[in-house]
Coordinates of C-alpha atoms and ligand atoms in Angstrom, one line a residue:
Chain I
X276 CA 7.7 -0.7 3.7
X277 CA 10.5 -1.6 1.9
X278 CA 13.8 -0.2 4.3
X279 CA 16.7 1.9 3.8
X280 CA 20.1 -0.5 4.1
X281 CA 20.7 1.0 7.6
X282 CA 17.4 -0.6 8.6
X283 CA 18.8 -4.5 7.7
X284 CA 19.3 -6.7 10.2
X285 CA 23.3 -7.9 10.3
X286 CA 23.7 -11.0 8.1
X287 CA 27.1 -12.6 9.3
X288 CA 29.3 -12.0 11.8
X289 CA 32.7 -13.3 10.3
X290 CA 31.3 -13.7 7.2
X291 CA 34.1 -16.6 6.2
X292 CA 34.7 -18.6 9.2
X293 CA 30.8 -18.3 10.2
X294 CA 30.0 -19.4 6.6
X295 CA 32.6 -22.1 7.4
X296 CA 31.4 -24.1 10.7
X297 CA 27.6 -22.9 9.4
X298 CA 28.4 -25.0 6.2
X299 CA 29.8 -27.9 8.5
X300 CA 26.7 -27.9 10.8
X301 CA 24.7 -28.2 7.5
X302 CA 27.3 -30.7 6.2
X303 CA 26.5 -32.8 9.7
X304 CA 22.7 -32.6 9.0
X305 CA 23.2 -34.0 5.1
X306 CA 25.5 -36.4 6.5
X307 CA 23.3 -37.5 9.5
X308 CA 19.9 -37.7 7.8
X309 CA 17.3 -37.4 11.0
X310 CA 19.6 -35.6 13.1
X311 CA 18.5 -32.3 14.6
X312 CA 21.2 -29.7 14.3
X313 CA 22.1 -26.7 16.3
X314 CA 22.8 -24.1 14.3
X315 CA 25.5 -21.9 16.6
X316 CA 25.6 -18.4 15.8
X317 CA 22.7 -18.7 13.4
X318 CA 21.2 -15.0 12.9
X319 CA 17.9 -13.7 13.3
X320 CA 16.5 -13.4 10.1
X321 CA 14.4 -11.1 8.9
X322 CA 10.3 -11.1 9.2
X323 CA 8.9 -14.5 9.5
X324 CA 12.4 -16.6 8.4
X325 CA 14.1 -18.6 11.2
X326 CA 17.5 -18.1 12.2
X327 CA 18.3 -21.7 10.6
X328 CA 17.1 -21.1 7.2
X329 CA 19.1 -17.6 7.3
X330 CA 21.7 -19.5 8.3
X331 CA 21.4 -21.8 5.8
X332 CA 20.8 -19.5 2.8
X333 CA 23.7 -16.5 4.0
X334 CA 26.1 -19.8 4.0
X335 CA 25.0 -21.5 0.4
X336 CA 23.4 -18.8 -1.4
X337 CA 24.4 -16.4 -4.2
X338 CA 24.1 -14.6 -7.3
X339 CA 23.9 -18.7 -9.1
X340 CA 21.3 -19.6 -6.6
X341 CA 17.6 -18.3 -7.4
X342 CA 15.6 -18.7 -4.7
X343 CA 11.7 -19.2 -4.6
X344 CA 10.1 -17.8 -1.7
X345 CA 6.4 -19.5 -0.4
X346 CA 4.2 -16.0 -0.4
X347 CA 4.5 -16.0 3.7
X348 CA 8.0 -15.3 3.7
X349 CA 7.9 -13.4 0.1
X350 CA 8.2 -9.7 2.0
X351 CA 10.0 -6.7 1.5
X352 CA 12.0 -7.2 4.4
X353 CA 13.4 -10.2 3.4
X354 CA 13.5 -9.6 0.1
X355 CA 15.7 -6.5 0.6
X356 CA 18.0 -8.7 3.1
X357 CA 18.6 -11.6 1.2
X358 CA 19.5 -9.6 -2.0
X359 CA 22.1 -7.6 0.0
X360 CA 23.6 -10.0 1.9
X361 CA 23.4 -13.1 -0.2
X362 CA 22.8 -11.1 -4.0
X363 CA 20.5 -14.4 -4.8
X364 CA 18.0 -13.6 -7.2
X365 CA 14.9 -14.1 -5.9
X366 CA 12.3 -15.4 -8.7
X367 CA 8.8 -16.7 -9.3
X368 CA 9.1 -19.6 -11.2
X369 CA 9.6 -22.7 -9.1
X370 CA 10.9 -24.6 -12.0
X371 CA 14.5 -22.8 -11.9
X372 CA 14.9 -22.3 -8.0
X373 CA 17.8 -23.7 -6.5
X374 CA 16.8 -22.9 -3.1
X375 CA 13.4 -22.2 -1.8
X376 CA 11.5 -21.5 1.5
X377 CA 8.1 -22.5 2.1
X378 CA 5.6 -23.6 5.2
X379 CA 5.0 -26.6 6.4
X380 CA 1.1 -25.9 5.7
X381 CA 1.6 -25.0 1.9
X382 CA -0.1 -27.0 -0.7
X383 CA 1.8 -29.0 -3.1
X384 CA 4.9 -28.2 -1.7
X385 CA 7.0 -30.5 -4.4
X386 CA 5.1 -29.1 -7.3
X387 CA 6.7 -27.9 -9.7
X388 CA 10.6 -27.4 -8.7
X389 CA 13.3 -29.1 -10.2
X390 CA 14.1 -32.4 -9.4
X391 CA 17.5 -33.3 -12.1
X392 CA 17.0 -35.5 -14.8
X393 CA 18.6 -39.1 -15.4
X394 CA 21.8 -37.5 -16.3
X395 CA 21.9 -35.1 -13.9
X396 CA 20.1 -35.4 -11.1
X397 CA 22.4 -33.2 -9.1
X398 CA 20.5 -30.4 -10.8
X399 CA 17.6 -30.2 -8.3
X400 CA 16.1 -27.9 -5.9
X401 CA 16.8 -28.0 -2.1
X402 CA 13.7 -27.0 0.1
X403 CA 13.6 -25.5 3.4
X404 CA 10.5 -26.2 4.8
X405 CA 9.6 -24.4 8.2
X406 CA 8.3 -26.1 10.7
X407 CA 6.7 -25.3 14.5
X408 CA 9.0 -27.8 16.1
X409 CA 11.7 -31.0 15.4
X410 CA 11.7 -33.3 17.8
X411 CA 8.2 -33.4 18.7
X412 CA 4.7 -34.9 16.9
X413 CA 4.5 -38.4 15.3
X414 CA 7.1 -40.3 15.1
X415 CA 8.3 -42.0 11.9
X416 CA 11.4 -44.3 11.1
X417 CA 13.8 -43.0 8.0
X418 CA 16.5 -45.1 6.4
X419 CA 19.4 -44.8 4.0
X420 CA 22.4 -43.4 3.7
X421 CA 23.6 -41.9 6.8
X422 CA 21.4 -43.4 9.1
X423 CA 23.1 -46.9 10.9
X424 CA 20.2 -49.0 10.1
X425 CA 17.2 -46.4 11.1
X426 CA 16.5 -43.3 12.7
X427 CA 13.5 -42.3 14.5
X428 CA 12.2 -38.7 13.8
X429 CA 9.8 -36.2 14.7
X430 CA 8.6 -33.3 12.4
X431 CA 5.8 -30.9 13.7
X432 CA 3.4 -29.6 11.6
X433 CA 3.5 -32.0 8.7
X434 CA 0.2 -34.1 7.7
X435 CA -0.1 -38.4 6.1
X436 CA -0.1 -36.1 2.4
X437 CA 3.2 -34.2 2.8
X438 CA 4.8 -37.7 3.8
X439 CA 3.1 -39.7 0.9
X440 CA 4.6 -36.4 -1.8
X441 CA 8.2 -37.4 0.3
X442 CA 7.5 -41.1 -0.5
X443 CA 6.9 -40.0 -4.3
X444 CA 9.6 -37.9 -4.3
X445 CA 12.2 -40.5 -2.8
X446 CA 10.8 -43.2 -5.5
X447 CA 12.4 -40.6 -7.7
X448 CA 16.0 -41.7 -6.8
X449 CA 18.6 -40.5 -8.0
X450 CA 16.3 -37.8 -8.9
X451 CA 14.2 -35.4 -6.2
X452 CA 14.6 -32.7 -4.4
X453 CA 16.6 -32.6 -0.9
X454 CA 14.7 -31.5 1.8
X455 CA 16.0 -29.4 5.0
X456 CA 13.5 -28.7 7.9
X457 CA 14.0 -25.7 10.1
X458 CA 12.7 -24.1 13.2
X459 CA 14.6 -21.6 15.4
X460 CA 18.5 -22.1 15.0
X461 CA 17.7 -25.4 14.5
X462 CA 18.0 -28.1 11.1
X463 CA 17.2 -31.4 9.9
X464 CA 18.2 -32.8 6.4
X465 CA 16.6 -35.8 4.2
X466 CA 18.2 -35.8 1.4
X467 CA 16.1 -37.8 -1.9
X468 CA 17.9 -40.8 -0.8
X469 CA 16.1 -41.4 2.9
X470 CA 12.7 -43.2 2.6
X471 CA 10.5 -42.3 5.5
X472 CA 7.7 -45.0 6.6
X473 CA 4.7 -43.3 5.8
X474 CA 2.4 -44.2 8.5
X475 CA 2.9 -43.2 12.0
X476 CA 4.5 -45.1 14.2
X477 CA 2.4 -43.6 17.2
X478 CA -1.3 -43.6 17.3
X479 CA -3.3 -40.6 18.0
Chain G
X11 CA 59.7 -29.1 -3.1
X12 CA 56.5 -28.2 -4.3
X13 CA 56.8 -23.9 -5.6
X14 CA 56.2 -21.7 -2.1
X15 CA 55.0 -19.0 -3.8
X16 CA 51.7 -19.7 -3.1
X17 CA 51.2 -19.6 0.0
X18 CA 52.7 -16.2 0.5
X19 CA 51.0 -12.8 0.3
X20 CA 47.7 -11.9 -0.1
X21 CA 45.2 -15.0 -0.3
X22 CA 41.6 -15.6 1.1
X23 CA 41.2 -17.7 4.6
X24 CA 41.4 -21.4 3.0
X25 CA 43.2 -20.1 -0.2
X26 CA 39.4 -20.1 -2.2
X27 CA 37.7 -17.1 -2.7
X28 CA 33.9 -17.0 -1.0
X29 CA 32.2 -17.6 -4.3
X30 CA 34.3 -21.0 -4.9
X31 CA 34.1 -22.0 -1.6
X32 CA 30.0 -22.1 -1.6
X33 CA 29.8 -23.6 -5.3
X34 CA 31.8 -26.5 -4.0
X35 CA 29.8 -26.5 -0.7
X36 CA 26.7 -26.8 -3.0
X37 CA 28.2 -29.4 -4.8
X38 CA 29.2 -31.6 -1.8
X39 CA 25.8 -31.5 -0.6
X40 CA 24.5 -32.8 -3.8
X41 CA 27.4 -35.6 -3.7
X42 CA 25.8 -37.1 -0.7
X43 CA 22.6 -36.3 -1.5
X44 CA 22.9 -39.3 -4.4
X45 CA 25.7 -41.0 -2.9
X46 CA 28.2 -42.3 -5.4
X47 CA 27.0 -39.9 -8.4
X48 CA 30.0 -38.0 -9.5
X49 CA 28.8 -34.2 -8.9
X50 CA 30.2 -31.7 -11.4
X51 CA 31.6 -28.6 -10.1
X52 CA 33.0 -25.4 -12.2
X53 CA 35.2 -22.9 -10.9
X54 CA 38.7 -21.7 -12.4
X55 CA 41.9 -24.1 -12.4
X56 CA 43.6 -24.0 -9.7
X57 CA 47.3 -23.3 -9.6
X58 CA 49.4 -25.9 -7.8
X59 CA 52.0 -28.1 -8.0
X60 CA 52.2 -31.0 -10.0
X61 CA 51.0 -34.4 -7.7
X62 CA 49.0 -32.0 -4.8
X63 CA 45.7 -33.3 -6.3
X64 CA 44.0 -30.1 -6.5
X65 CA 40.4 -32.1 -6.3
X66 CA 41.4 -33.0 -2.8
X67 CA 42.4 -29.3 -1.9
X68 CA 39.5 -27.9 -3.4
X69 CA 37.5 -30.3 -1.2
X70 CA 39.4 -29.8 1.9
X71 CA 39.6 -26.2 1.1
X72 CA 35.9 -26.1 1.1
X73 CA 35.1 -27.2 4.5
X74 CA 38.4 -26.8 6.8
X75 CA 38.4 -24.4 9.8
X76 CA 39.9 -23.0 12.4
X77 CA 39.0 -26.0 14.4
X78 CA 40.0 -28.6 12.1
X79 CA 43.0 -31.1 12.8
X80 CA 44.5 -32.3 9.8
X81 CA 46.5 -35.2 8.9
X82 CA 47.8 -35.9 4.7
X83 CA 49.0 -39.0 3.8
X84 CA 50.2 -40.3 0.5
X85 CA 50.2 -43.6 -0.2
X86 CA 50.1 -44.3 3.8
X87 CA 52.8 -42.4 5.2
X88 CA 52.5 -38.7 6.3
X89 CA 56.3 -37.8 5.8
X90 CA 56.2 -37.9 2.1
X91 CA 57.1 -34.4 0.2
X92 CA 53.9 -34.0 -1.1
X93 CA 52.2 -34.7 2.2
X94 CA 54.3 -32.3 4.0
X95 CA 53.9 -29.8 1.8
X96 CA 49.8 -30.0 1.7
X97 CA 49.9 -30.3 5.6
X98 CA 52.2 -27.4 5.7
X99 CA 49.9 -25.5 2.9
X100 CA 46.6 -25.6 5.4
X101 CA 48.5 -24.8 8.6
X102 CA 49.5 -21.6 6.6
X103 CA 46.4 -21.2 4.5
X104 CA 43.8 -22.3 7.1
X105 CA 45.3 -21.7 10.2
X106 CA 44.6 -25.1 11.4
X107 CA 46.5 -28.2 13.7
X108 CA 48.1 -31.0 11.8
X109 CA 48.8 -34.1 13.2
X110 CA 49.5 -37.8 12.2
X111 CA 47.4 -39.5 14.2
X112 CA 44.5 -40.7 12.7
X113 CA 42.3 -40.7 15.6
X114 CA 43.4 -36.9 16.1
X115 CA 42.1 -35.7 13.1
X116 CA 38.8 -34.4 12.2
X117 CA 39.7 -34.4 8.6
X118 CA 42.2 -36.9 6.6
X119 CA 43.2 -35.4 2.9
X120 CA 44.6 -38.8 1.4
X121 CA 46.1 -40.1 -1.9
X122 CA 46.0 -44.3 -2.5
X123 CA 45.3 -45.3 1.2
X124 CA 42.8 -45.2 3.3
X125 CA 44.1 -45.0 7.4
X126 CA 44.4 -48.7 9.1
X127 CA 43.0 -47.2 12.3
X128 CA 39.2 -47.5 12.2
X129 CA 37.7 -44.2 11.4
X130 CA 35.1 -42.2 13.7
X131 CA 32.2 -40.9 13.1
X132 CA 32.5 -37.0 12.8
X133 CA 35.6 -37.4 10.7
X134 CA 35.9 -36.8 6.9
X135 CA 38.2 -38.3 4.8
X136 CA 38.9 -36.3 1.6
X137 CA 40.0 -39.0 -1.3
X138 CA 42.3 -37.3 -4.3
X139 CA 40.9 -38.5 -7.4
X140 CA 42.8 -38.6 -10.9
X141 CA 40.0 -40.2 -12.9
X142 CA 37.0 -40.0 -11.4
X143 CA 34.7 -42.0 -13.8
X144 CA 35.0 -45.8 -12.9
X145 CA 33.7 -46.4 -17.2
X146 CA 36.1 -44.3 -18.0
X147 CA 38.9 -46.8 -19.5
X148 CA 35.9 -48.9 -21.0
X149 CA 34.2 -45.9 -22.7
X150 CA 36.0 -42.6 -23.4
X151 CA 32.8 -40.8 -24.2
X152 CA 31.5 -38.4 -20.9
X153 CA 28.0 -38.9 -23.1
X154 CA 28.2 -42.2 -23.0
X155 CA 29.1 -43.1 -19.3
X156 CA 27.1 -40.6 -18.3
X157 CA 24.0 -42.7 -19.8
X158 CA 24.9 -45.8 -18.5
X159 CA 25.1 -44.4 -15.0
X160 CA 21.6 -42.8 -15.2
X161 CA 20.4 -46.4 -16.7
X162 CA 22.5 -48.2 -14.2
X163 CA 23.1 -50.3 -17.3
X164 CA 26.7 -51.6 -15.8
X165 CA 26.7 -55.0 -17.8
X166 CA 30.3 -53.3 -19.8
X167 CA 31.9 -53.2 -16.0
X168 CA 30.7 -57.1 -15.1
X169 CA 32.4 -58.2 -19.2
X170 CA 35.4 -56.4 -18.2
X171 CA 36.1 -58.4 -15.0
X172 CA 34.4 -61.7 -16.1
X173 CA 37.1 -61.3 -19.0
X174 CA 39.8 -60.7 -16.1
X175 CA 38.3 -63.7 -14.6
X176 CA 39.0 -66.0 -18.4
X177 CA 42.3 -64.5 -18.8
X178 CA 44.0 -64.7 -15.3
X179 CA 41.7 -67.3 -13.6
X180 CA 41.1 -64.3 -11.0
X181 CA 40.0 -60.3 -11.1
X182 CA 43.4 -59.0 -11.9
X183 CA 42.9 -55.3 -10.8
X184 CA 44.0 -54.3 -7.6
X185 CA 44.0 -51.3 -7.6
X186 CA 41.2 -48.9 -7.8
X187 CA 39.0 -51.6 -7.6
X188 CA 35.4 -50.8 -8.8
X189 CA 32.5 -50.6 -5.8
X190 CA 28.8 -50.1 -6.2
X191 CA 27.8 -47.4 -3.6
X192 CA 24.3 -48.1 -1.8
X193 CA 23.6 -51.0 -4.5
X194 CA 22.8 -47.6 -7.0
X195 CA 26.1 -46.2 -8.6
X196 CA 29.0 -47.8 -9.6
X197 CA 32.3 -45.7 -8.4
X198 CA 35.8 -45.4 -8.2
X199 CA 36.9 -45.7 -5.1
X200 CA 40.0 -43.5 -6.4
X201 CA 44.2 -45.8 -6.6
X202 CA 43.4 -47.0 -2.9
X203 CA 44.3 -50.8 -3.4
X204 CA 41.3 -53.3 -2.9
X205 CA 42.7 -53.5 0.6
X206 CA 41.2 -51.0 2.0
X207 CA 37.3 -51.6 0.3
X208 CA 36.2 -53.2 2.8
X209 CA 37.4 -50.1 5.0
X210 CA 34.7 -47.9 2.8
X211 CA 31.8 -50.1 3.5
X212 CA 29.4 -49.1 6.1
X213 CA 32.1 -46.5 7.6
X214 CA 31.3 -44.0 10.0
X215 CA 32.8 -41.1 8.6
X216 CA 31.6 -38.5 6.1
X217 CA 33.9 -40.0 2.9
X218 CA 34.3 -37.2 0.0
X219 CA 36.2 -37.7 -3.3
X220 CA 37.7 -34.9 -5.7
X221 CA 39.0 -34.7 -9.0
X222 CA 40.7 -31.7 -9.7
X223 CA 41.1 -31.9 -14.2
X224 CA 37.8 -32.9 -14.4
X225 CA 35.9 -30.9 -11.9
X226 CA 33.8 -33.6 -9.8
X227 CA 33.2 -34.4 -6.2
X228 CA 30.8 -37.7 -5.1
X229 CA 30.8 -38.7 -1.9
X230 CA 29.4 -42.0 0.5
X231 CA 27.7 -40.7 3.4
X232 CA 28.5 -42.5 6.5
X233 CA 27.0 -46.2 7.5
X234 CA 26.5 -46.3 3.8
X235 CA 26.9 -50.0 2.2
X236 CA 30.4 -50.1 -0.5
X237 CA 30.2 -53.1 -2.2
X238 CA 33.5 -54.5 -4.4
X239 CA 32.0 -56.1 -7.1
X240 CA 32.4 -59.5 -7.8
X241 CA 30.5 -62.8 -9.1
X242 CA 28.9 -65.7 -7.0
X243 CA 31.6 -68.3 -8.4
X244 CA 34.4 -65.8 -7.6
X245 CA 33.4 -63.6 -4.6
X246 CA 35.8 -60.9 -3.5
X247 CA 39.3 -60.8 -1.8
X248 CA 41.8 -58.5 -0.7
X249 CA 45.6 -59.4 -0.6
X250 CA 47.0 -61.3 2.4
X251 CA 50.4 -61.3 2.7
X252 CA 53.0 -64.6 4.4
X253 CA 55.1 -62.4 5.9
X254 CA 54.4 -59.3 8.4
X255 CA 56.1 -56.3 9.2
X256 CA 59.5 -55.9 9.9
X257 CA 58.7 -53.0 11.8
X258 CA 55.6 -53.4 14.1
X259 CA 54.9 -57.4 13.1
X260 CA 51.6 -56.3 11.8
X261 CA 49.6 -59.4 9.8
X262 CA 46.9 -57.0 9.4
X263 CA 48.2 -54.0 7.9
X264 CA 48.8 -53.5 3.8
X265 CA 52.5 -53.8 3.7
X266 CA 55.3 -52.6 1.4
X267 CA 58.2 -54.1 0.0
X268 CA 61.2 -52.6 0.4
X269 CA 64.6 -54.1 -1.5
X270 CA 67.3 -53.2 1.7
X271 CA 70.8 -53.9 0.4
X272 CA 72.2 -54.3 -2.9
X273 CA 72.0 -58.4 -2.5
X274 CA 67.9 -57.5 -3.3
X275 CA 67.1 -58.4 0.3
X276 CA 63.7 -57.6 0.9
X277 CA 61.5 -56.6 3.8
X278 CA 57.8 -56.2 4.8
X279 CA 57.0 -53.3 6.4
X280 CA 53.1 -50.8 6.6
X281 CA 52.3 -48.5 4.4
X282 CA 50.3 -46.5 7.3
X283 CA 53.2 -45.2 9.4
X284 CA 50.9 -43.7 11.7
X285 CA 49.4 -47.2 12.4
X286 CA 52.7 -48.9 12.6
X287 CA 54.8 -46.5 14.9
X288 CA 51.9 -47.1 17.4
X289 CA 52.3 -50.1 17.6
X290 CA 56.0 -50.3 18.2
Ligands
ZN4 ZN1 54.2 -52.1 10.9

């Protein structure tokens, strides 16, 4: 079902000033770990991709990016999308993505992308995890850089296990991946360097 | 003046091509990611005049826009030659407001100073580096420092100023005084004097650092703790000064000296002339 080029949704409006204040918004999220970030002008992605992720990966992605997509998202459709509008190679090893998109309900979603080494740890995979909501389900405190003593946030969809891997891969510091949750047009960032109280502040 | 030729004819919005542009974006992201770590980035040279700090442009080339208001100071003052010109460079380039007033802009490109006006969060100030690695003058090999960071085996930084501390009864450097970002890495904070430190600690804004000849960008992410380093028996200080400014009576302000007549008279004055002409 793979589509002609005629059939692909737009990517970018204004390709360089959208990349621009998209990058900014992004820029905001990173800088403002726990803040939940209105994408404006994010586009609708193709199949199940939200228009943040899009966003994110038409703004930061290229040919030096491979990209790892979870088998959900790992269509045609946006296959054929990505690779015209962003030319990212999109590849099957997680060990050399530079970007990837996965669910929140995927196992083992750390396993086995790049996390830098001692020397570099710049050289480490960002993940954009999807998520049903931001703003809503338990509430958990993050702190670090960024945040003016701590933040409270609220991720949808995420279980105790997904927060202890975070807690694993924070210990990791400098090291780790960089994590970026998205739903709709919207974003929220923790980079390595935010460590998130693992149990929940709000009881069921 | 700095060569116009430039900023006329063909270029790409911001001066950077797309391709550029995103590799540094990437690499800023990493920057504050591990706040402190010095990022590489790769890319081509880029052509500009001599004392433009083209690791600042590249940064501020990376995420300026249409909305942007700039302000570029060098050493403090916005009406220097090479801050015109850079000012002058992004209202062509980027089609952007300048301004001088530090609470106007949304971004601050600066060389040795960082703004007396307390920053905002939402702003970015965009550091020009010339040597980014703070081990640098104690060990010339990139292999080396590079080690030490990812050990944060620092002990060669702490001989250095203890030795400072033997010799002149005091930690002699002030300028580009070392800081330890986030209690992690240790960091330049770029030829700001030790003045303005405590201006990086815990700052609102976004702060972002580049060095053009060696190709890095590292960044502190706002609220993030700066700390100068120093030793129990001989904590930290910044310069005070007797006398104030001749212009705006400041006793706050870093201030210049300035020899006024050929007697050698000598006056006081800011370095941030924003700061001080608002308060005349
Ligand atoms: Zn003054």
């Amino acid at each position: 079902m793979s589509g002609t080029l005629s059939s692909l949704s737009p990517g970018l409006a204004d390709p360089s000033h959208d990349a621009q204040q998209l990058f900014r918004e992004v820029l905001d999220a990173f800088s403002h770990p726990g803040r939940i970030v209105t994408l404006a002008d994010a586009p609708q992605g193709p199949g199940m991709i939200s228009p943040a992720a899009t966003a994110y990966l038409l703004t930061l992605a290229d040919r030096d990016t491979p990209l790892w997509l979870a088998p959900s998202f790992n269509t045609p459709e946006v296959r054929d999308y990505l690779r015209f509008h962003t030319g990212t190679p999109i590849i099957e090893d997680r060990a050399a993505a530079t970007f990837a998109v996965l669910s929140h309900d995927d196992a083992d979603p750390f396993e086995g992308f790049a996390s830098g080494t001692d020397t570099y740890p710049d050289r480490s995979a960002t993940l954009l995890i999807e998520v049903p909501a931001l703003g809503t389900g338990p509430v958990r405190t993050g702190r670090g850089p960024g945040i003016k003593g701590e933040t409270q946030l609220a991720i949808a969809g995420l279980d105790d296990w997904f927060w202890r891997q975070c807690a694993t891969n924070h210990a990791l510091f400098p090291c780790g991946v960089d994590l970026i949750f998205t739903t709709g047009s919207q974003l929220l960032a923790l980079p390595r360097s935010i460590s998130v109280e693992v149990s929940p502040c709000t009881s069921r | 003046m700095p060569d116009t030729s430039i900023t006329e004819g063909a270029y790409n919005y911001a001066y950077l091509d797309e391709q550029t542009k995103r590799m540094i974006r990437r690499a800023i992201l990493k920057a504050v990611a591990v706040p402190g770590y010095q990022v590489p980035f790769g890319g081509r040279e880029m052509p500009l005049p001599y004392g433009w700090g083209t690791g600042g442009i590249q940064v501020t080339a990376a995420i300026i826009g249409r909305d942007d208001t700039l302000k570029v100071i060098d050493q403090g003052a916005d009406d220097t030659t090479n801050a015109v010109s850079i000012r002058r460079f992004f209202a062509h380039v980027a089609d952007v407001a300048t301004t001088t007033r530090t609470e106007e802009a949304t971004i601050i490109q600066t060389r040795h100073r960082v703004p007396e006006t307390p920053l905002k969060g939402g702003q970015i100030l965009v550091f020009q580096v010339p040597i980014p690695e703070p081990l640098r003058m104690l060990e010339p090999r990139e292999t080396e420092t590079r080690t030490l960071h990812a050990l944060s085996e620092y002990g060669v930084m702490q001989v250095s100023l203890y030795e400072s501390i033997a010799r002149h009864g005091r930690i002699s450097k002030s300028y580009n005084y070392p800081v330890q970002v986030n209690g992690r890495y240790i960091m330049s904070p770029s030829p700001i004097p030790k003045f303005d430190n405590p201006k990086l600690d815990r700052s609102p804004a976004l702060q972002l650092y580049g060095a053009g000849r060696e190709k890095r960008i590292y960044a502190v992410p706002p609220y993030t703790p700066v700390k100068s380093l120093d030793f129990d028996d001989h904590p930290f200080e910044i310069e005070r000064w007797n006398e104030c400014c001749a212009f705006c009576g400041s006793t706050e302000s870093f201030l210049d000296e300035m020899i006024v007549d050929d007697a050698g008279k000598r006056l006081f004055v800011c370095s941030d002339t924003d700061y001080c002409e608002g308060r005349r």
